[in-house]
Amino acid sequence: MADSTTHSSARASGTWVLIAVGVGTFMSALDGSVVNAILPVMREALHTDVATIEWVVTVYLLSVSGLLLGFGRLGDVRGHKGVYVLGFGGFVISSALCGMAPGVHALIAFRALQAVGAAMLFANSPAILTKSFPAEKRGRVLGLQAMMTYLGLTVGPSLGGWLTQTFGWRSIFYINVPVGIVAVALSLRFVPRDVPAEAGESFDWTGAVLFLAGLVALLLGLNQGHAWGWGSPAIVALLAGAAVLLAIFVAVERRVRAPMLDLSLFRHATFSAATASALLNYICIYSLVFLLPFYLLQARSMNPAQAGLLLTAQPLVMMVAAPLSGALSDRIGSRWPAIVGMTVLSAGLLLESFLSPQTSLTHIALGLAVCGLGTGVFIAPNNSALMGAAPRHRQGIASGVLATARNVGMVLGVGLAGAILTTMLTGHSEPDSAEALSLAVSRGLQVAAGVAAVGVLFAAIRGRNAAGNSPAAAPPHASSTSHG
């Protein structure tokens, strides 16, 4: 009877951990999708130009990307719960500051501050979930977390539009405050207090600064290359500087006793392959996310509401497929779900690439749904394999690597797609025509389909039961956890 009661209590506790982390995941995804959707409204309200208002998104993306690995490592050293809750509190406070921003430059500064909190959330939530559930439930749990991400991405544009129209653009930041306060309270109460796995080690500040500087330089160069010119002195300097800084970072990490990035993790074939395939997956997804609105809004003259509704076909399917695939991977391992997912994504991108000014909306929606299915099938098993391949005392680093792969993939996807779009339109005799746009978007999606095909190969490079019952993912002993 006592064992049964303890088991039921542990199960209930795990459910509340998942709810607490899921609310944070939903809120952060919602925030990102809402801000992207209403940039034109913010530009007009703040009386600024397009180049300036884009920094509201760019500074957030760059800051999050550069800080993820460091905050994941900090979770290993100081405890994941503490870093996660502190980040959540910072995210809530900075959201309120964004809502009160008197001008665009203050808003950009507060968005950078918001990114610090977001990085603390993103870098530690997979580690918290991996440590809080047994290995045989890891795929299901990470799939449910992915579902909350896609729910936020699905709801964001429509909710953001309604809030902006009803209460003004500042309300999209204020809505984070009550939701965030509830999520912080849940996290304080239910997320187990973990004993730092590497409490005796120091934090690698040199590695953290080198990685932040190198990655931000790389991403800024890739992000602004199409706008500043790929051969411009600024872009060349950024990319060259990034290469030097990241090379120094790798050299430092090989020699330091307690590295921010434990390079030995990449000797594990499953860890390396899962990281590479995650990167390629996000390159493909964000190529699609970047390119298709150009086709819908300009080549097909749809309004933003119509285009937004059509684009929800992808995250809706992802939201359903992710938890189901995660649960399946707990039974059969991650290898085949990851292979099938990337294969379906490649097929979906190829299907979506057959575009003309007369392509039926049914065809476009079907292509988006197939892409959503492939990504939904792939994400949770791949994430589970990556987290399971890392030892228990490196779960924070693994979380940071996973989140960094996602963000770098996003930037690379947009940069690749933007370069293809710009090149194709520049070489066309009528660059503003619907035919030129359709052709350019089609070529970009075909390249993305090829990238996904390469991702299939990486998805296949892992153990037969890569998401199996790894001891790294076993939940902490009851005596070492607390809900305080």
PDB file of N, CA, C and O in Angstrom, residues 105-148:
ATOM      1  N   HIS A 105      14.048  52.483 -29.080  1.00  0.00           N
ATOM      2  CA  HIS A 105      15.364  52.098 -28.587  1.00  0.00           C
ATOM      3  C   HIS A 105      15.271  51.491 -27.185  1.00  0.00           C
ATOM      4  O   HIS A 105      15.996  50.531 -26.871  1.00  0.00           O
ATOM      5  N   ALA A 106      14.379  52.017 -26.368  1.00  0.00           N
ATOM      6  CA  ALA A 106      14.149  51.413 -25.050  1.00  0.00           C
ATOM      7  C   ALA A 106      13.552  50.018 -25.213  1.00  0.00           C
ATOM      8  O   ALA A 106      13.915  49.085 -24.488  1.00  0.00           O
ATOM      9  N   LEU A 107      12.651  49.861 -26.168  1.00  0.00           N
ATOM     10  CA  LEU A 107      12.042  48.554 -26.414  1.00  0.00           C
ATOM     11  C   LEU A 107      13.096  47.537 -26.836  1.00  0.00           C
ATOM     12  O   LEU A 107      13.090  46.386 -26.361  1.00  0.00           O
ATOM     13  N   ILE A 108      14.011  47.947 -27.691  1.00  0.00           N
ATOM     14  CA  ILE A 108      15.088  47.046 -28.129  1.00  0.00           C
ATOM     15  C   ILE A 108      15.952  46.641 -26.930  1.00  0.00           C
ATOM     16  O   ILE A 108      16.318  45.471 -26.773  1.00  0.00           O
ATOM     17  N   ALA A 109      16.262  47.593 -26.061  1.00  0.00           N
ATOM     18  CA  ALA A 109      17.076  47.291 -24.879  1.00  0.00           C
ATOM     19  C   ALA A 109      16.349  46.326 -23.947  1.00  0.00           C
ATOM     20  O   ALA A 109      16.950  45.370 -23.426  1.00  0.00           O
ATOM     21  N   PHE A 110      15.054  46.537 -23.743  1.00  0.00           N
ATOM     22  CA  PHE A 110      14.287  45.665 -22.854  1.00  0.00           C
ATOM     23  C   PHE A 110      14.095  44.280 -23.472  1.00  0.00           C
ATOM     24  O   PHE A 110      13.998  43.286 -22.756  1.00  0.00           O
ATOM     25  N   ARG A 111      14.043  44.216 -24.794  1.00  0.00           N
ATOM     26  CA  ARG A 111      13.960  42.908 -25.455  1.00  0.00           C
ATOM     27  C   ARG A 111      15.257  42.118 -25.254  1.00  0.00           C
ATOM     28  O   ARG A 111      15.237  40.892 -25.095  1.00  0.00           O
ATOM     29  N   ALA A 112      16.393  42.805 -25.243  1.00  0.00           N
ATOM     30  CA  ALA A 112      17.666  42.132 -24.955  1.00  0.00           C
ATOM     31  C   ALA A 112      17.642  41.575 -23.528  1.00  0.00           C
ATOM     32  O   ALA A 112      18.104  40.447 -23.275  1.00  0.00           O
ATOM     33  N   LEU A 113      17.079  42.357 -22.587  1.00  0.00           N
ATOM     34  CA  LEU A 113      16.955  41.890 -21.212  1.00  0.00           C
ATOM     35  C   LEU A 113      15.996  40.704 -21.121  1.00  0.00           C
ATOM     36  O   LEU A 113      16.247  39.733 -20.397  1.00  0.00           O
ATOM     37  N   GLN A 114      14.908  40.772 -21.876  1.00  0.00           N
ATOM     38  CA  GLN A 114      13.948  39.665 -21.910  1.00  0.00           C
ATOM     39  C   GLN A 114      14.608  38.393 -22.442  1.00  0.00           C
ATOM     40  O   GLN A 114      14.317  37.281 -21.984  1.00  0.00           O
ATOM     41  N   ALA A 115      15.513  38.555 -23.389  1.00  0.00           N
ATOM     42  CA  ALA A 115      16.207  37.403 -23.974  1.00  0.00           C
ATOM     43  C   ALA A 115      17.076  36.691 -22.946  1.00  0.00           C
ATOM     44  O   ALA A 115      17.260  35.473 -23.023  1.00  0.00           O
ATOM     45  N   VAL A 116      17.624  37.435 -21.984  1.00  0.00           N
ATOM     46  CA  VAL A 116      18.436  36.802 -20.941  1.00  0.00           C
ATOM     47  C   VAL A 116      17.571  35.830 -20.140  1.00  0.00           C
ATOM     48  O   VAL A 116      17.957  34.674 -19.898  1.00  0.00           O
ATOM     49  N   GLY A 117      16.384  36.281 -19.738  1.00  0.00           N
ATOM     50  CA  GLY A 117      15.476  35.395 -19.024  1.00  0.00           C
ATOM     51  C   GLY A 117      15.038  34.214 -19.868  1.00  0.00           C
ATOM     52  O   GLY A 117      14.979  33.074 -19.389  1.00  0.00           O
ATOM     53  N   ALA A 118      14.744  34.472 -21.137  1.00  0.00           N
ATOM     54  CA  ALA A 118      14.310  33.397 -22.031  1.00  0.00           C
ATOM     55  C   ALA A 118      15.400  32.345 -22.197  1.00  0.00           C
ATOM     56  O   ALA A 118      15.120  31.139 -22.219  1.00  0.00           O
ATOM     57  N   ALA A 119      16.655  32.772 -22.315  1.00  0.00           N
ATOM     58  CA  ALA A 119      17.759  31.825 -22.461  1.00  0.00           C
ATOM     59  C   ALA A 119      17.883  30.935 -21.224  1.00  0.00           C
ATOM     60  O   ALA A 119      18.176  29.738 -21.333  1.00  0.00           O
ATOM     61  N   MET A 120      17.645  31.491 -20.058  1.00  0.00           N
ATOM     62  CA  MET A 120      17.701  30.701 -18.826  1.00  0.00           C
ATOM     63  C   MET A 120      16.591  29.646 -18.806  1.00  0.00           C
ATOM     64  O   MET A 120      16.783  28.529 -18.309  1.00  0.00           O
ATOM     65  N   LEU A 121      15.434  29.992 -19.370  1.00  0.00           N
ATOM     66  CA  LEU A 121      14.330  29.026 -19.464  1.00  0.00           C
ATOM     67  C   LEU A 121      14.659  27.930 -20.468  1.00  0.00           C
ATOM     68  O   LEU A 121      14.575  26.733 -20.165  1.00  0.00           O
ATOM     69  N   PHE A 122      15.000  28.336 -21.682  1.00  0.00           N
ATOM     70  CA  PHE A 122      15.221  27.382 -22.773  1.00  0.00           C
ATOM     71  C   PHE A 122      16.347  26.405 -22.447  1.00  0.00           C
ATOM     72  O   PHE A 122      16.270  25.221 -22.789  1.00  0.00           O
ATOM     73  N   ALA A 123      17.409  26.911 -21.798  1.00  0.00           N
ATOM     74  CA  ALA A 123      18.600  26.091 -21.578  1.00  0.00           C
ATOM     75  C   ALA A 123      18.418  25.081 -20.449  1.00  0.00           C
ATOM     76  O   ALA A 123      19.198  24.128 -20.357  1.00  0.00           O
ATOM     77  N   ASN A 124      17.426  25.265 -19.604  1.00  0.00           N
ATOM     78  CA  ASN A 124      17.287  24.391 -18.444  1.00  0.00           C
ATOM     79  C   ASN A 124      16.023  23.547 -18.423  1.00  0.00           C
ATOM     80  O   ASN A 124      15.963  22.550 -17.695  1.00  0.00           O
ATOM     81  N   SER A 125      15.011  23.906 -19.215  1.00  0.00           N
ATOM     82  CA  SER A 125      13.759  23.137 -19.160  1.00  0.00           C
ATOM     83  C   SER A 125      13.929  21.689 -19.627  1.00  0.00           C
ATOM     84  O   SER A 125      13.393  20.773 -18.968  1.00  0.00           O
ATOM     85  N   PRO A 126      14.664  21.380 -20.725  1.00  0.00           N
ATOM     86  CA  PRO A 126      14.836  19.957 -21.069  1.00  0.00           C
ATOM     87  C   PRO A 126      15.576  19.172 -19.996  1.00  0.00           C
ATOM     88  O   PRO A 126      15.262  18.004 -19.744  1.00  0.00           O
ATOM     89  N   ALA A 127      16.552  19.811 -19.336  1.00  0.00           N
ATOM     90  CA  ALA A 127      17.289  19.125 -18.272  1.00  0.00           C
ATOM     91  C   ALA A 127      16.373  18.823 -17.095  1.00  0.00           C
ATOM     92  O   ALA A 127      16.440  17.745 -16.491  1.00  0.00           O
ATOM     93  N   ILE A 128      15.505  19.766 -16.742  1.00  0.00           N
ATOM     94  CA  ILE A 128      14.564  19.552 -15.645  1.00  0.00           C
ATOM     95  C   ILE A 128      13.637  18.385 -15.962  1.00  0.00           C
ATOM     96  O   ILE A 128      13.408  17.500 -15.127  1.00  0.00           O
ATOM     97  N   LEU A 129      13.101  18.356 -17.169  1.00  0.00           N
ATOM     98  CA  LEU A 129      12.187  17.275 -17.541  1.00  0.00           C
ATOM     99  C   LEU A 129      12.923  15.939 -17.608  1.00  0.00           C
ATOM    100  O   LEU A 129      12.391  14.906 -17.170  1.00  0.00           O
ATOM    101  N   THR A 130      14.128  15.938 -18.159  1.00  0.00           N
ATOM    102  CA  THR A 130      14.880  14.690 -18.281  1.00  0.00           C
ATOM    103  C   THR A 130      15.210  14.104 -16.910  1.00  0.00           C
ATOM    104  O   THR A 130      15.159  12.891 -16.704  1.00  0.00           O
ATOM    105  N   LYS A 131      15.529  14.967 -15.961  1.00  0.00           N
ATOM    106  CA  LYS A 131      15.868  14.498 -14.620  1.00  0.00           C
ATOM    107  C   LYS A 131      14.633  14.134 -13.786  1.00  0.00           C
ATOM    108  O   LYS A 131      14.744  13.403 -12.805  1.00  0.00           O
ATOM    109  N   SER A 132      13.470  14.669 -14.157  1.00  0.00           N
ATOM    110  CA  SER A 132      12.269  14.478 -13.348  1.00  0.00           C
ATOM    111  C   SER A 132      11.452  13.256 -13.751  1.00  0.00           C
ATOM    112  O   SER A 132      10.510  12.895 -13.044  1.00  0.00           O
ATOM    113  N   PHE A 133      11.794  12.644 -14.883  1.00  0.00           N
ATOM    114  CA  PHE A 133      11.029  11.493 -15.366  1.00  0.00           C
ATOM    115  C   PHE A 133      11.978  10.347 -15.694  1.00  0.00           C
ATOM    116  O   PHE A 133      13.123  10.570 -16.091  1.00  0.00           O
ATOM    117  N   PRO A 134      11.500   9.113 -15.559  1.00  0.00           N
ATOM    118  CA  PRO A 134      12.336   7.962 -15.930  1.00  0.00           C
ATOM    119  C   PRO A 134      12.578   7.923 -17.429  1.00  0.00           C
ATOM    120  O   PRO A 134      11.809   8.505 -18.216  1.00  0.00           O
ATOM    121  N   ALA A 135      13.638   7.246 -17.835  1.00  0.00           N
ATOM    122  CA  ALA A 135      14.036   7.215 -19.242  1.00  0.00           C
ATOM    123  C   ALA A 135      12.944   6.660 -20.141  1.00  0.00           C
ATOM    124  O   ALA A 135      12.795   7.102 -21.287  1.00  0.00           O
ATOM    125  N   GLU A 136      12.150   5.703 -19.635  1.00  0.00           N
ATOM    126  CA  GLU A 136      11.123   5.109 -20.485  1.00  0.00           C
ATOM    127  C   GLU A 136       9.963   6.059 -20.774  1.00  0.00           C
ATOM    128  O   GLU A 136       9.097   5.766 -21.591  1.00  0.00           O
ATOM    129  N   LYS A 137       9.928   7.222 -20.113  1.00  0.00           N
ATOM    130  CA  LYS A 137       8.892   8.228 -20.387  1.00  0.00           C
ATOM    131  C   LYS A 137       9.467   9.493 -21.014  1.00  0.00           C
ATOM    132  O   LYS A 137       8.737  10.439 -21.275  1.00  0.00           O
ATOM    133  N   ARG A 138      10.777   9.506 -21.264  1.00  0.00           N
ATOM    134  CA  ARG A 138      11.432  10.724 -21.723  1.00  0.00           C
ATOM    135  C   ARG A 138      10.865  11.238 -23.042  1.00  0.00           C
ATOM    136  O   ARG A 138      10.582  12.435 -23.199  1.00  0.00           O
ATOM    137  N   GLY A 139      10.704  10.352 -24.029  1.00  0.00           N
ATOM    138  CA  GLY A 139      10.199  10.784 -25.330  1.00  0.00           C
ATOM    139  C   GLY A 139       8.803  11.361 -25.234  1.00  0.00           C
ATOM    140  O   GLY A 139       8.492  12.391 -25.845  1.00  0.00           O
ATOM    141  N   ARG A 140       7.925  10.731 -24.449  1.00  0.00           N
ATOM    142  CA  ARG A 140       6.557  11.219 -24.288  1.00  0.00           C
ATOM    143  C   ARG A 140       6.552  12.610 -23.653  1.00  0.00           C
ATOM    144  O   ARG A 140       5.831  13.512 -24.099  1.00  0.00           O
ATOM    145  N   VAL A 141       7.358  12.790 -22.622  1.00  0.00           N
ATOM    146  CA  VAL A 141       7.391  14.064 -21.910  1.00  0.00           C
ATOM    147  C   VAL A 141       7.948  15.178 -22.799  1.00  0.00           C
ATOM    148  O   VAL A 141       7.388  16.278 -22.866  1.00  0.00           O
ATOM    149  N   LEU A 142       9.052  14.908 -23.488  1.00  0.00           N
ATOM    150  CA  LEU A 142       9.610  15.916 -24.391  1.00  0.00           C
ATOM    151  C   LEU A 142       8.679  16.186 -25.567  1.00  0.00           C
ATOM    152  O   LEU A 142       8.633  17.300 -26.100  1.00  0.00           O
ATOM    153  N   GLY A 143       7.902  15.176 -25.963  1.00  0.00           N
ATOM    154  CA  GLY A 143       6.891  15.382 -27.002  1.00  0.00           C
ATOM    155  C   GLY A 143       5.782  16.309 -26.536  1.00  0.00           C
ATOM    156  O   GLY A 143       5.309  17.161 -27.289  1.00  0.00           O
ATOM    157  N   LEU A 144       5.368  16.156 -25.284  1.00  0.00           N
ATOM    158  CA  LEU A 144       4.342  17.050 -24.735  1.00  0.00           C
ATOM    159  C   LEU A 144       4.870  18.471 -24.606  1.00  0.00           C
ATOM    160  O   LEU A 144       4.141  19.448 -24.836  1.00  0.00           O
ATOM    161  N   GLN A 145       6.158  18.605 -24.256  1.00  0.00           N
ATOM    162  CA  GLN A 145       6.737  19.945 -24.221  1.00  0.00           C
ATOM    163  C   GLN A 145       6.758  20.563 -25.620  1.00  0.00           C
ATOM    164  O   GLN A 145       6.447  21.749 -25.795  1.00  0.00           O
ATOM    165  N   ALA A 146       7.110  19.755 -26.625  1.00  0.00           N
ATOM    166  CA  ALA A 146       7.084  20.247 -28.007  1.00  0.00           C
ATOM    167  C   ALA A 146       5.670  20.654 -28.403  1.00  0.00           C
ATOM    168  O   ALA A 146       5.468  21.647 -29.111  1.00  0.00           O
ATOM    169  N   MET A 147       4.673  19.911 -27.943  1.00  0.00           N
ATOM    170  CA  MET A 147       3.288  20.249 -28.238  1.00  0.00           C
ATOM    171  C   MET A 147       2.946  21.636 -27.706  1.00  0.00           C
ATOM    172  O   MET A 147       2.254  22.421 -28.367  1.00  0.00           O
ATOM    173  N   MET A 148       3.430  21.961 -26.502  1.00  0.00           N
ATOM    174  CA  MET A 148       3.165  23.281 -25.938  1.00  0.00           C
ATOM    175  C   MET A 148       3.842  24.378 -26.760  1.00  0.00           C
ATOM    176  O   MET A 148       3.309  25.485 -26.900  1.00  0.00           O
TER     177      MET A 148
END
